[in-house]
Amino acid sequence: MPIKHFLRFNDLTRDELDYVFARTRWIKNEFKAYRRYWPLADRTLVMIFEKASTRTRLSFEAGMQQLGGSAIYLNTRDSQLGRGEPVEDAAQVISRMSDVVMIRTFEQEIIERFARHSRVPVINGLTNEYHPCQILADIYTYIEQRGSIQGKTVAWIGDSNNVCNTWLQAAEVFDFNVHVSTPPGYEVEPERAGLYGTDHYEEFADPMRAARGADLVTTDVWTSMGFEAENEERKRDFADWQVDTDMMAVAKPDALFMHCLPAHRGEEVAAEVIDGPHSVVWEEAENRLHVQKALLEYLLLGRIE
Ligand code: CP
Ligand code: NVA
């Protein structure tokens, strides 16, 4: 089978994503029942981190071990990557010693260059532009909690960042709508978001209007990794874009709240919301493990049933 990478959400077709979700359900079930499942025995995942992580590292490392394989952690600080080794050379070498690579880095261009020179599948563990593994977990969580996401409305409140861009890509694949509300100057850039059209999202100046009638309300930090110099300015610009109980009250009564985490209570989300009855953030975080195990299985073994 030709090498398949997961660099953008739409690198997998709807059919492939449905398959990955079906495998996620089975793999999660086996894991919960303490049944051993080792399809990736003797396979090695290399994880390259150029930015900090808790969930992504843990879910990939634990996931690979639970599938019978092993995972190796590299970071920019103590590998040659941080000392200017060309990404193309690193890709050649790393992919000759491993079976699959996960990368968290800055520009999407870096991971795309790596993938072009890799002999093995490459997975995007977050770039400045996209976070496809996160949205895989988020949509799986939505389906698990509420059923099909097709035709539903997701309200994205806050920064049009990597997680927002990936929601917008996913909306095209799964045919749902995204209501986006960002402060002026932080609007979606369709080309950077990797969008083909504008049919699946609408922009709202007023975050309350974006949240009205939504099936899911979601947000993320005001300042993403790599943009720390803008932190103080962003705190001022985003002050009216907090998801609070008033905002959740205008969404559907059974609306879910999601956040990829880490969260800042009192900034992008009120404590009453993230710790309240609409929130499924812990289920969402846990599902990173299960969907990524299914993704690893699919990229390495293809369809097995
Ligand atoms: N949501 C997410 O990717 O978390 P980490 O930054 O902890 O990996
Ligand atoms: N948008 C955030 C997501 C962190 C998981 C960031 O890029 O820092």
PDB file of C-alpha atoms and ligand atoms in Angstrom:
ATOM      1  CA  MET A   1       0.000   0.000   0.000  1.00  0.00           C
ATOM      2  CA  PRO A   2       1.373   3.517  -0.796  1.00  0.00           C
ATOM      3  CA  ILE A   3       2.477   5.567   2.216  1.00  0.00           C
ATOM      4  CA  LYS A   4      -0.366   7.508   3.751  1.00  0.00           C
ATOM      5  CA  HIS A   5       0.358  10.561   5.876  1.00  0.00           C
ATOM      6  CA  PHE A   6      -2.017  12.437   8.192  1.00  0.00           C
ATOM      7  CA  LEU A   7      -0.812  16.025   7.892  1.00  0.00           C
ATOM      8  CA  ARG A   8      -4.175  17.736   7.341  1.00  0.00           C
ATOM      9  CA  PHE A   9      -7.599  16.549   8.417  1.00  0.00           C
ATOM     10  CA  ASN A  10      -8.683  16.059   4.814  1.00  0.00           C
ATOM     11  CA  ASP A  11      -5.736  13.779   4.012  1.00  0.00           C
ATOM     12  CA  LEU A  12      -8.197  11.005   4.894  1.00  0.00           C
ATOM     13  CA  THR A  13     -11.469  10.635   3.011  1.00  0.00           C
ATOM     14  CA  ARG A  14     -14.847  10.476   4.711  1.00  0.00           C
ATOM     15  CA  ASP A  15     -14.869   6.743   4.109  1.00  0.00           C
ATOM     16  CA  GLU A  16     -11.434   6.285   5.695  1.00  0.00           C
ATOM     17  CA  LEU A  17     -12.411   8.431   8.682  1.00  0.00           C
ATOM     18  CA  ASP A  18     -15.571   6.395   9.211  1.00  0.00           C
ATOM     19  CA  TYR A  19     -13.418   3.274   9.159  1.00  0.00           C
ATOM     20  CA  VAL A  20     -10.964   4.790  11.691  1.00  0.00           C
ATOM     21  CA  PHE A  21     -13.907   5.683  13.964  1.00  0.00           C
ATOM     22  CA  ALA A  22     -15.306   2.148  13.714  1.00  0.00           C
ATOM     23  CA  ARG A  23     -11.884   0.791  14.679  1.00  0.00           C
ATOM     24  CA  THR A  24     -11.677   3.356  17.499  1.00  0.00           C
ATOM     25  CA  ARG A  25     -14.878   1.965  19.007  1.00  0.00           C
ATOM     26  CA  TRP A  26     -13.542  -1.589  18.883  1.00  0.00           C
ATOM     27  CA  ILE A  27     -10.061  -0.679  20.180  1.00  0.00           C
ATOM     28  CA  LYS A  28     -11.508   1.409  23.019  1.00  0.00           C
ATOM     29  CA  ASN A  29     -13.809  -1.423  23.979  1.00  0.00           C
ATOM     30  CA  GLU A  30     -10.973  -3.954  24.077  1.00  0.00           C
ATOM     31  CA  PHE A  31      -8.860  -1.574  26.152  1.00  0.00           C
ATOM     32  CA  LYS A  32     -11.684  -0.994  28.651  1.00  0.00           C
ATOM     33  CA  ALA A  33     -12.126  -4.758  28.986  1.00  0.00           C
ATOM     34  CA  TYR A  34      -8.372  -5.188  29.694  1.00  0.00           C
ATOM     35  CA  ARG A  35      -7.987  -7.391  26.616  1.00  0.00           C
ATOM     36  CA  ARG A  36      -4.522  -7.344  25.085  1.00  0.00           C
ATOM     37  CA  TYR A  37      -4.338  -6.224  21.450  1.00  0.00           C
ATOM     38  CA  TRP A  38      -0.837  -6.101  19.979  1.00  0.00           C
ATOM     39  CA  PRO A  39      -1.090  -5.635  16.199  1.00  0.00           C
ATOM     40  CA  LEU A  40       1.971  -3.332  16.148  1.00  0.00           C
ATOM     41  CA  ALA A  41       4.415  -5.663  17.937  1.00  0.00           C
ATOM     42  CA  ASP A  42       7.986  -4.783  16.896  1.00  0.00           C
ATOM     43  CA  ARG A  43       6.870  -1.493  15.287  1.00  0.00           C
ATOM     44  CA  THR A  44       8.456   1.769  16.412  1.00  0.00           C
ATOM     45  CA  LEU A  45       6.942   5.238  16.528  1.00  0.00           C
ATOM     46  CA  VAL A  46       9.295   8.222  16.661  1.00  0.00           C
ATOM     47  CA  MET A  47       7.758  11.339  18.209  1.00  0.00           C
ATOM     48  CA  ILE A  48       9.430  14.666  17.444  1.00  0.00           C
ATOM     49  CA  PHE A  49       8.432  17.625  19.596  1.00  0.00           C
ATOM     50  CA  GLU A  50       9.460  21.192  18.825  1.00  0.00           C
ATOM     51  CA  LYS A  51       6.774  22.511  21.217  1.00  0.00           C
ATOM     52  CA  ALA A  52       5.547  21.425  24.663  1.00  0.00           C
ATOM     53  CA  SER A  53       2.897  18.740  25.139  1.00  0.00           C
ATOM     54  CA  THR A  54       1.151  16.665  27.762  1.00  0.00           C
ATOM     55  CA  ARG A  55      -1.781  14.950  25.993  1.00  0.00           C
ATOM     56  CA  THR A  56      -0.206  14.389  22.596  1.00  0.00           C
ATOM     57  CA  ARG A  57       2.960  12.835  23.955  1.00  0.00           C
ATOM     58  CA  LEU A  58       1.147  10.717  26.500  1.00  0.00           C
ATOM     59  CA  SER A  59      -1.570   9.480  24.150  1.00  0.00           C
ATOM     60  CA  PHE A  60       0.855   8.538  21.372  1.00  0.00           C
ATOM     61  CA  GLU A  61       3.413   6.958  23.700  1.00  0.00           C
ATOM     62  CA  ALA A  62       0.885   5.025  25.778  1.00  0.00           C
ATOM     63  CA  GLY A  63      -1.132   4.169  22.657  1.00  0.00           C
ATOM     64  CA  MET A  64       1.838   2.712  20.814  1.00  0.00           C
ATOM     65  CA  GLN A  65       2.801   0.612  23.858  1.00  0.00           C
ATOM     66  CA  GLN A  66      -0.782  -0.609  24.253  1.00  0.00           C
ATOM     67  CA  LEU A  67      -0.676  -1.780  20.611  1.00  0.00           C
ATOM     68  CA  GLY A  68       2.453  -3.815  21.360  1.00  0.00           C
ATOM     69  CA  GLY A  69       4.951  -1.386  19.792  1.00  0.00           C
ATOM     70  CA  SER A  70       7.371   1.134  21.211  1.00  0.00           C
ATOM     71  CA  ALA A  71       7.721   4.893  21.051  1.00  0.00           C
ATOM     72  CA  ILE A  72      10.832   7.074  21.082  1.00  0.00           C
ATOM     73  CA  TYR A  73      10.685  10.719  22.138  1.00  0.00           C
ATOM     74  CA  LEU A  74      12.911  13.318  20.481  1.00  0.00           C
ATOM     75  CA  ASN A  75      12.836  17.033  21.096  1.00  0.00           C
ATOM     76  CA  THR A  76      14.528  19.995  19.507  1.00  0.00           C
ATOM     77  CA  ARG A  77      16.531  20.793  22.638  1.00  0.00           C
ATOM     78  CA  ASP A  78      18.571  17.632  22.776  1.00  0.00           C
ATOM     79  CA  SER A  79      18.640  16.321  19.217  1.00  0.00           C
ATOM     80  CA  GLN A  80      20.420  17.604  16.112  1.00  0.00           C
ATOM     81  CA  LEU A  81      17.071  19.034  14.926  1.00  0.00           C
ATOM     82  CA  GLY A  82      17.650  22.016  17.172  1.00  0.00           C
ATOM     83  CA  ARG A  83      21.129  22.552  15.740  1.00  0.00           C
ATOM     84  CA  GLY A  84      20.094  23.156  12.174  1.00  0.00           C
ATOM     85  CA  GLU A  85      20.144  19.664  10.599  1.00  0.00           C
ATOM     86  CA  PRO A  86      18.013  20.007   7.449  1.00  0.00           C
ATOM     87  CA  VAL A  87      14.549  18.588   7.902  1.00  0.00           C
ATOM     88  CA  GLU A  88      14.966  16.567   4.684  1.00  0.00           C
ATOM     89  CA  ASP A  89      18.077  14.833   6.094  1.00  0.00           C
ATOM     90  CA  ALA A  90      16.363  14.168   9.411  1.00  0.00           C
ATOM     91  CA  ALA A  91      13.415  12.626   7.543  1.00  0.00           C
ATOM     92  CA  GLN A  92      15.683  10.291   5.564  1.00  0.00           C
ATOM     93  CA  VAL A  93      17.454   9.039   8.676  1.00  0.00           C
ATOM     94  CA  ILE A  94      14.563   8.860  11.119  1.00  0.00           C
ATOM     95  CA  SER A  95      12.298   7.075   8.643  1.00  0.00           C
ATOM     96  CA  ARG A  96      14.957   4.389   8.004  1.00  0.00           C
ATOM     97  CA  MET A  97      14.949   3.497  11.697  1.00  0.00           C
ATOM     98  CA  SER A  98      11.243   3.588  12.469  1.00  0.00           C
ATOM     99  CA  ASP A  99       7.819   2.575  11.152  1.00  0.00           C
ATOM    100  CA  VAL A 100       5.845   5.768  11.744  1.00  0.00           C
ATOM    101  CA  VAL A 101       6.685   9.339  12.789  1.00  0.00           C
ATOM    102  CA  MET A 102       4.641  11.906  14.700  1.00  0.00           C
ATOM    103  CA  ILE A 103       5.756  15.549  14.605  1.00  0.00           C
ATOM    104  CA  ARG A 104       4.719  18.642  16.566  1.00  0.00           C
ATOM    105  CA  THR A 105       6.326  21.685  15.039  1.00  0.00           C
ATOM    106  CA  PHE A 106       5.850  25.290  13.902  1.00  0.00           C
ATOM    107  CA  GLU A 107       4.981  25.931  10.229  1.00  0.00           C
ATOM    108  CA  GLN A 108       2.977  23.313   8.344  1.00  0.00           C
ATOM    109  CA  GLU A 109       5.613  23.603   5.620  1.00  0.00           C
ATOM    110  CA  ILE A 110       8.143  21.884   7.929  1.00  0.00           C
ATOM    111  CA  ILE A 111       6.049  18.751   8.366  1.00  0.00           C
ATOM    112  CA  GLU A 112       5.149  18.672   4.665  1.00  0.00           C
ATOM    113  CA  ARG A 113       8.868  18.781   3.773  1.00  0.00           C
ATOM    114  CA  PHE A 114       9.579  16.028   6.273  1.00  0.00           C
ATOM    115  CA  ALA A 115       6.806  13.867   4.809  1.00  0.00           C
ATOM    116  CA  ARG A 116       8.090  14.320   1.257  1.00  0.00           C
ATOM    117  CA  HIS A 117      11.394  12.733   2.319  1.00  0.00           C
ATOM    118  CA  SER A 118      10.014  10.094   4.664  1.00  0.00           C
ATOM    119  CA  ARG A 119       9.806   6.371   3.902  1.00  0.00           C
ATOM    120  CA  VAL A 120       7.113   5.881   6.547  1.00  0.00           C
ATOM    121  CA  PRO A 121       3.771   7.531   7.442  1.00  0.00           C
ATOM    122  CA  VAL A 122       3.993  10.932   9.131  1.00  0.00           C
ATOM    123  CA  ILE A 123       1.326  12.194  11.541  1.00  0.00           C
ATOM    124  CA  ASN A 124       0.748  15.853  12.401  1.00  0.00           C
ATOM    125  CA  GLY A 125       0.810  16.228  16.191  1.00  0.00           C
ATOM    126  CA  LEU A 126       0.093  20.000  15.833  1.00  0.00           C
ATOM    127  CA  THR A 127       1.518  22.756  13.661  1.00  0.00           C
ATOM    128  CA  ASN A 128       0.843  26.489  13.690  1.00  0.00           C
ATOM    129  CA  GLU A 129      -1.846  25.841  11.072  1.00  0.00           C
ATOM    130  CA  TYR A 130      -3.506  22.513  11.983  1.00  0.00           C
ATOM    131  CA  HIS A 131      -4.173  19.973  14.739  1.00  0.00           C
ATOM    132  CA  PRO A 132      -5.861  17.065  12.939  1.00  0.00           C
ATOM    133  CA  CYS A 133      -5.497  14.443  15.717  1.00  0.00           C
ATOM    134  CA  GLN A 134      -7.361  16.778  18.070  1.00  0.00           C
ATOM    135  CA  ILE A 135     -10.333  17.136  15.752  1.00  0.00           C
ATOM    136  CA  LEU A 136     -10.362  13.399  15.132  1.00  0.00           C
ATOM    137  CA  ALA A 137     -10.861  12.980  18.887  1.00  0.00           C
ATOM    138  CA  ASP A 138     -13.379  15.837  19.079  1.00  0.00           C
ATOM    139  CA  ILE A 139     -15.623  14.512  16.332  1.00  0.00           C
ATOM    140  CA  TYR A 140     -15.377  10.985  17.693  1.00  0.00           C
ATOM    141  CA  THR A 141     -16.417  12.372  21.090  1.00  0.00           C
ATOM    142  CA  TYR A 142     -19.344  14.268  19.566  1.00  0.00           C
ATOM    143  CA  ILE A 143     -20.581  11.130  17.786  1.00  0.00           C
ATOM    144  CA  GLU A 144     -20.151   9.050  20.930  1.00  0.00           C
ATOM    145  CA  GLN A 145     -22.173  11.536  22.991  1.00  0.00           C
ATOM    146  CA  ARG A 146     -24.810  12.676  20.502  1.00  0.00           C
ATOM    147  CA  GLY A 147     -24.696  10.607  17.277  1.00  0.00           C
ATOM    148  CA  SER A 148     -23.972  11.902  13.763  1.00  0.00           C
ATOM    149  CA  ILE A 149     -22.462  15.381  13.459  1.00  0.00           C
ATOM    150  CA  GLN A 150     -23.789  15.857   9.901  1.00  0.00           C
ATOM    151  CA  GLY A 151     -25.928  19.001   9.623  1.00  0.00           C
ATOM    152  CA  LYS A 152     -25.098  20.086  13.199  1.00  0.00           C
ATOM    153  CA  THR A 153     -23.753  23.505  14.205  1.00  0.00           C
ATOM    154  CA  VAL A 154     -20.423  23.954  15.956  1.00  0.00           C
ATOM    155  CA  ALA A 155     -19.727  27.396  17.440  1.00  0.00           C
ATOM    156  CA  TRP A 156     -16.055  28.317  17.518  1.00  0.00           C
ATOM    157  CA  ILE A 157     -15.436  31.252  19.863  1.00  0.00           C
ATOM    158  CA  GLY A 158     -12.024  32.971  19.981  1.00  0.00           C
ATOM    159  CA  ASP A 159      -8.848  32.718  17.955  1.00  0.00           C
ATOM    160  CA  SER A 160      -8.900  31.400  14.377  1.00  0.00           C
ATOM    161  CA  ASN A 161      -5.940  29.168  15.209  1.00  0.00           C
ATOM    162  CA  ASN A 162      -4.745  25.660  14.296  1.00  0.00           C
ATOM    163  CA  VAL A 163      -7.658  23.967  16.084  1.00  0.00           C
ATOM    164  CA  CYS A 164     -10.222  26.309  14.476  1.00  0.00           C
ATOM    165  CA  ASN A 165      -8.735  25.756  11.001  1.00  0.00           C
ATOM    166  CA  THR A 166      -8.989  22.012  11.472  1.00  0.00           C
ATOM    167  CA  TRP A 167     -12.643  22.241  12.574  1.00  0.00           C
ATOM    168  CA  LEU A 168     -13.289  24.121   9.327  1.00  0.00           C
ATOM    169  CA  GLN A 169     -11.597  21.414   7.256  1.00  0.00           C
ATOM    170  CA  ALA A 170     -13.543  18.739   9.099  1.00  0.00           C
ATOM    171  CA  ALA A 171     -16.831  20.563   8.423  1.00  0.00           C
ATOM    172  CA  GLU A 172     -16.263  20.060   4.693  1.00  0.00           C
ATOM    173  CA  VAL A 173     -15.532  16.365   5.146  1.00  0.00           C
ATOM    174  CA  PHE A 174     -18.390  15.604   7.583  1.00  0.00           C
ATOM    175  CA  ASP A 175     -20.874  18.162   6.231  1.00  0.00           C
ATOM    176  CA  PHE A 176     -21.633  20.227   9.328  1.00  0.00           C
ATOM    177  CA  ASN A 177     -21.608  23.998   9.917  1.00  0.00           C
ATOM    178  CA  VAL A 178     -19.196  26.108  11.930  1.00  0.00           C
ATOM    179  CA  HIS A 179     -20.168  29.497  13.344  1.00  0.00           C
ATOM    180  CA  VAL A 180     -16.914  31.340  13.941  1.00  0.00           C
ATOM    181  CA  SER A 181     -16.593  34.447  16.076  1.00  0.00           C
ATOM    182  CA  THR A 182     -13.182  36.062  16.461  1.00  0.00           C
ATOM    183  CA  PRO A 183     -12.222  39.581  17.520  1.00  0.00           C
ATOM    184  CA  PRO A 184     -11.560  41.974  14.604  1.00  0.00           C
ATOM    185  CA  GLY A 185      -8.139  41.312  13.121  1.00  0.00           C
ATOM    186  CA  TYR A 186      -8.147  37.616  14.048  1.00  0.00           C
ATOM    187  CA  GLU A 187     -10.544  36.334  11.368  1.00  0.00           C
ATOM    188  CA  VAL A 188     -10.210  33.051   9.500  1.00  0.00           C
ATOM    189  CA  GLU A 189      -7.758  33.084   6.601  1.00  0.00           C
ATOM    190  CA  PRO A 190      -9.356  30.532   4.234  1.00  0.00           C
ATOM    191  CA  GLU A 191      -6.186  29.712   2.324  1.00  0.00           C
ATOM    192  CA  ARG A 192      -4.154  29.177   5.503  1.00  0.00           C
ATOM    193  CA  ALA A 193      -7.041  27.116   6.885  1.00  0.00           C
ATOM    194  CA  GLY A 194      -6.776  24.841   3.845  1.00  0.00           C
ATOM    195  CA  LEU A 195     -10.399  25.374   2.810  1.00  0.00           C
ATOM    196  CA  TYR A 196     -11.864  24.653  -0.595  1.00  0.00           C
ATOM    197  CA  GLY A 197     -14.996  26.765  -0.152  1.00  0.00           C
ATOM    198  CA  THR A 198     -16.914  28.852   2.349  1.00  0.00           C
ATOM    199  CA  ASP A 199     -20.120  26.787   2.335  1.00  0.00           C
ATOM    200  CA  HIS A 200     -19.560  25.218   5.725  1.00  0.00           C
ATOM    201  CA  TYR A 201     -18.797  28.201   7.910  1.00  0.00           C
ATOM    202  CA  GLU A 202     -20.165  31.619   8.737  1.00  0.00           C
ATOM    203  CA  GLU A 203     -18.422  34.447  10.583  1.00  0.00           C
ATOM    204  CA  PHE A 204     -20.135  36.442  13.356  1.00  0.00           C
ATOM    205  CA  ALA A 205     -18.889  39.684  14.890  1.00  0.00           C
ATOM    206  CA  ASP A 206     -20.885  38.917  18.054  1.00  0.00           C
ATOM    207  CA  PRO A 207     -19.884  35.684  19.853  1.00  0.00           C
ATOM    208  CA  MET A 208     -23.356  35.382  21.419  1.00  0.00           C
ATOM    209  CA  ARG A 209     -24.877  35.251  17.947  1.00  0.00           C
ATOM    210  CA  ALA A 210     -22.372  32.582  16.910  1.00  0.00           C
ATOM    211  CA  ALA A 211     -23.328  30.445  19.913  1.00  0.00           C
ATOM    212  CA  ARG A 212     -27.089  30.802  19.457  1.00  0.00           C
ATOM    213  CA  GLY A 213     -28.685  27.426  18.727  1.00  0.00           C
ATOM    214  CA  ALA A 214     -25.326  25.620  18.508  1.00  0.00           C
ATOM    215  CA  ASP A 215     -25.057  21.882  19.147  1.00  0.00           C
ATOM    216  CA  LEU A 216     -21.470  22.237  20.304  1.00  0.00           C
ATOM    217  CA  VAL A 217     -19.618  25.262  21.659  1.00  0.00           C
ATOM    218  CA  THR A 218     -15.849  25.111  21.592  1.00  0.00           C
ATOM    219  CA  THR A 219     -12.875  27.366  22.119  1.00  0.00           C
ATOM    220  CA  ASP A 220      -9.128  27.327  22.739  1.00  0.00           C
ATOM    221  CA  VAL A 221      -6.435  29.463  24.323  1.00  0.00           C
ATOM    222  CA  TRP A 222      -6.204  33.065  23.202  1.00  0.00           C
ATOM    223  CA  THR A 223      -2.448  32.698  22.648  1.00  0.00           C
ATOM    224  CA  SER A 224      -1.132  29.563  20.978  1.00  0.00           C
ATOM    225  CA  MET A 225       2.376  28.182  21.388  1.00  0.00           C
ATOM    226  CA  GLY A 226       4.859  30.190  19.374  1.00  0.00           C
ATOM    227  CA  PHE A 227       2.855  33.438  19.689  1.00  0.00           C
ATOM    228  CA  GLU A 228       3.700  34.218  23.331  1.00  0.00           C
ATOM    229  CA  ALA A 229       5.029  37.698  22.464  1.00  0.00           C
ATOM    230  CA  GLU A 230       1.429  38.713  21.605  1.00  0.00           C
ATOM    231  CA  ASN A 231      -0.003  37.502  24.925  1.00  0.00           C
ATOM    232  CA  GLU A 232      -0.787  40.846  26.585  1.00  0.00           C
ATOM    233  CA  GLU A 233      -2.263  42.383  23.433  1.00  0.00           C
ATOM    234  CA  ARG A 234      -4.391  39.268  22.887  1.00  0.00           C
ATOM    235  CA  LYS A 235      -5.708  39.340  26.469  1.00  0.00           C
ATOM    236  CA  ARG A 236      -7.083  42.819  25.745  1.00  0.00           C
ATOM    237  CA  ASP A 237      -8.407  41.956  22.269  1.00  0.00           C
ATOM    238  CA  PHE A 238     -10.130  38.716  23.322  1.00  0.00           C
ATOM    239  CA  ALA A 239     -11.662  39.903  26.616  1.00  0.00           C
ATOM    240  CA  ASP A 240     -15.234  39.705  25.214  1.00  0.00           C
ATOM    241  CA  TRP A 241     -14.705  36.240  23.704  1.00  0.00           C
ATOM    242  CA  GLN A 242     -15.016  34.155  26.857  1.00  0.00           C
ATOM    243  CA  VAL A 243     -17.350  31.149  26.785  1.00  0.00           C
ATOM    244  CA  ASP A 244     -19.403  31.705  29.934  1.00  0.00           C
ATOM    245  CA  THR A 245     -22.741  30.451  31.276  1.00  0.00           C
ATOM    246  CA  ASP A 246     -24.673  33.212  29.442  1.00  0.00           C
ATOM    247  CA  MET A 247     -23.180  32.015  26.174  1.00  0.00           C
ATOM    248  CA  MET A 248     -23.948  28.361  26.893  1.00  0.00           C
ATOM    249  CA  ALA A 249     -27.521  29.407  27.773  1.00  0.00           C
ATOM    250  CA  VAL A 250     -28.184  30.570  24.185  1.00  0.00           C
ATOM    251  CA  ALA A 251     -26.848  27.338  22.655  1.00  0.00           C
ATOM    252  CA  LYS A 252     -29.141  24.279  22.403  1.00  0.00           C
ATOM    253  CA  PRO A 253     -30.182  23.006  25.857  1.00  0.00           C
ATOM    254  CA  ASP A 254     -28.215  19.783  25.307  1.00  0.00           C
ATOM    255  CA  ALA A 255     -25.208  21.515  23.705  1.00  0.00           C
ATOM    256  CA  LEU A 256     -21.782  20.123  24.486  1.00  0.00           C
ATOM    257  CA  PHE A 257     -18.754  22.177  25.463  1.00  0.00           C
ATOM    258  CA  MET A 258     -15.296  21.107  24.241  1.00  0.00           C
ATOM    259  CA  HIS A 259     -11.773  22.465  24.683  1.00  0.00           C
ATOM    260  CA  CYS A 260      -8.633  20.748  23.399  1.00  0.00           C
ATOM    261  CA  LEU A 261      -6.802  21.708  26.636  1.00  0.00           C
ATOM    262  CA  PRO A 262      -4.737  23.067  28.285  1.00  0.00           C
ATOM    263  CA  ALA A 263      -7.356  25.654  29.316  1.00  0.00           C
ATOM    264  CA  HIS A 264      -7.165  29.000  31.091  1.00  0.00           C
ATOM    265  CA  ARG A 265     -10.198  29.375  33.350  1.00  0.00           C
ATOM    266  CA  GLY A 266     -11.245  33.021  33.493  1.00  0.00           C
ATOM    267  CA  GLU A 267      -9.810  33.725  30.036  1.00  0.00           C
ATOM    268  CA  GLU A 268     -11.285  31.834  27.060  1.00  0.00           C
ATOM    269  CA  VAL A 269     -13.634  29.824  29.288  1.00  0.00           C
ATOM    270  CA  ALA A 270     -15.376  30.401  32.609  1.00  0.00           C
ATOM    271  CA  ALA A 271     -14.744  27.756  35.279  1.00  0.00           C
ATOM    272  CA  GLU A 272     -18.516  27.192  35.551  1.00  0.00           C
ATOM    273  CA  VAL A 273     -18.576  26.078  31.908  1.00  0.00           C
ATOM    274  CA  ILE A 274     -15.497  23.873  31.665  1.00  0.00           C
ATOM    275  CA  ASP A 275     -16.327  22.267  35.023  1.00  0.00           C
ATOM    276  CA  GLY A 276     -20.078  22.340  34.376  1.00  0.00           C
ATOM    277  CA  PRO A 277     -22.736  19.979  32.985  1.00  0.00           C
ATOM    278  CA  HIS A 278     -22.245  20.727  29.259  1.00  0.00           C
ATOM    279  CA  SER A 279     -18.523  19.995  29.356  1.00  0.00           C
ATOM    280  CA  VAL A 280     -17.065  16.770  27.931  1.00  0.00           C
ATOM    281  CA  VAL A 281     -13.431  17.872  28.046  1.00  0.00           C
ATOM    282  CA  TRP A 282     -12.161  14.804  29.935  1.00  0.00           C
ATOM    283  CA  GLU A 283     -13.877  12.384  27.548  1.00  0.00           C
ATOM    284  CA  GLU A 284     -12.471  14.457  24.692  1.00  0.00           C
ATOM    285  CA  ALA A 285      -8.923  14.237  26.107  1.00  0.00           C
ATOM    286  CA  GLU A 286      -9.226  10.490  26.735  1.00  0.00           C
ATOM    287  CA  ASN A 287     -10.412   9.894  23.181  1.00  0.00           C
ATOM    288  CA  ARG A 288      -7.091  11.216  21.863  1.00  0.00           C
ATOM    289  CA  LEU A 289      -5.691   7.874  23.004  1.00  0.00           C
ATOM    290  CA  HIS A 290      -8.311   5.713  21.344  1.00  0.00           C
ATOM    291  CA  VAL A 291      -8.586   7.526  17.985  1.00  0.00           C
ATOM    292  CA  GLN A 292      -4.823   7.743  17.593  1.00  0.00           C
ATOM    293  CA  LYS A 293      -4.461   4.011  18.252  1.00  0.00           C
ATOM    294  CA  ALA A 294      -6.949   3.411  15.429  1.00  0.00           C
ATOM    295  CA  LEU A 295      -5.083   5.918  13.244  1.00  0.00           C
ATOM    296  CA  LEU A 296      -1.726   4.195  13.876  1.00  0.00           C
ATOM    297  CA  GLU A 297      -3.282   0.827  13.106  1.00  0.00           C
ATOM    298  CA  TYR A 298      -4.779   2.148   9.850  1.00  0.00           C
ATOM    299  CA  LEU A 299      -1.646   3.951   8.627  1.00  0.00           C
ATOM    300  CA  LEU A 300       0.543   0.915   9.348  1.00  0.00           C
ATOM    301  CA  LEU A 301      -1.705  -2.025   8.545  1.00  0.00           C
ATOM    302  CA  GLY A 302      -4.436  -0.638   6.299  1.00  0.00           C
ATOM    303  CA  ARG A 303      -7.956  -2.059   6.574  1.00  0.00           C
ATOM    304  CA  ILE A 304      -7.921  -5.209   8.600  1.00  0.00           C
ATOM    305  CA  GLU A 305     -11.578  -6.141   8.379  1.00  0.00           C
TER     306      GLU A 305
HETATM  307  N1   CP B   1      -4.636  19.188  23.228  1.00  0.00           N
HETATM  308  C1   CP B   1      -3.323  18.929  23.104  1.00  0.00           C
HETATM  309  O1   CP B   1      -2.789  18.678  22.006  1.00  0.00           O
HETATM  310  O2   CP B   1      -2.653  18.946  24.299  1.00  0.00           O
HETATM  311  P1   CP B   1      -1.080  18.919  24.512  1.00  0.00           P
HETATM  312  O3   CP B   1      -0.538  20.247  24.063  1.00  0.00           O
HETATM  313  O4   CP B   1      -0.922  18.703  25.992  1.00  0.00           O
HETATM  314  O5   CP B   1      -0.491  17.799  23.715  1.00  0.00           O
HETATM  315  N1  NVA B   2      -3.896  26.299  19.826  1.00  0.00           N
HETATM  316  C1  NVA B   2      -3.080  25.692  20.855  1.00  0.00           C
HETATM  317  C2  NVA B   2      -3.414  24.240  20.998  1.00  0.00           C
HETATM  318  C3  NVA B   2      -2.653  23.515  22.059  1.00  0.00           C
HETATM  319  C4  NVA B   2      -2.987  22.065  22.132  1.00  0.00           C
HETATM  320  C5  NVA B   2      -1.617  25.892  20.527  1.00  0.00           C
HETATM  321  O1  NVA B   2      -1.240  25.739  19.352  1.00  0.00           O
HETATM  322  O2  NVA B   2      -0.843  26.204  21.420  1.00  0.00           O
END
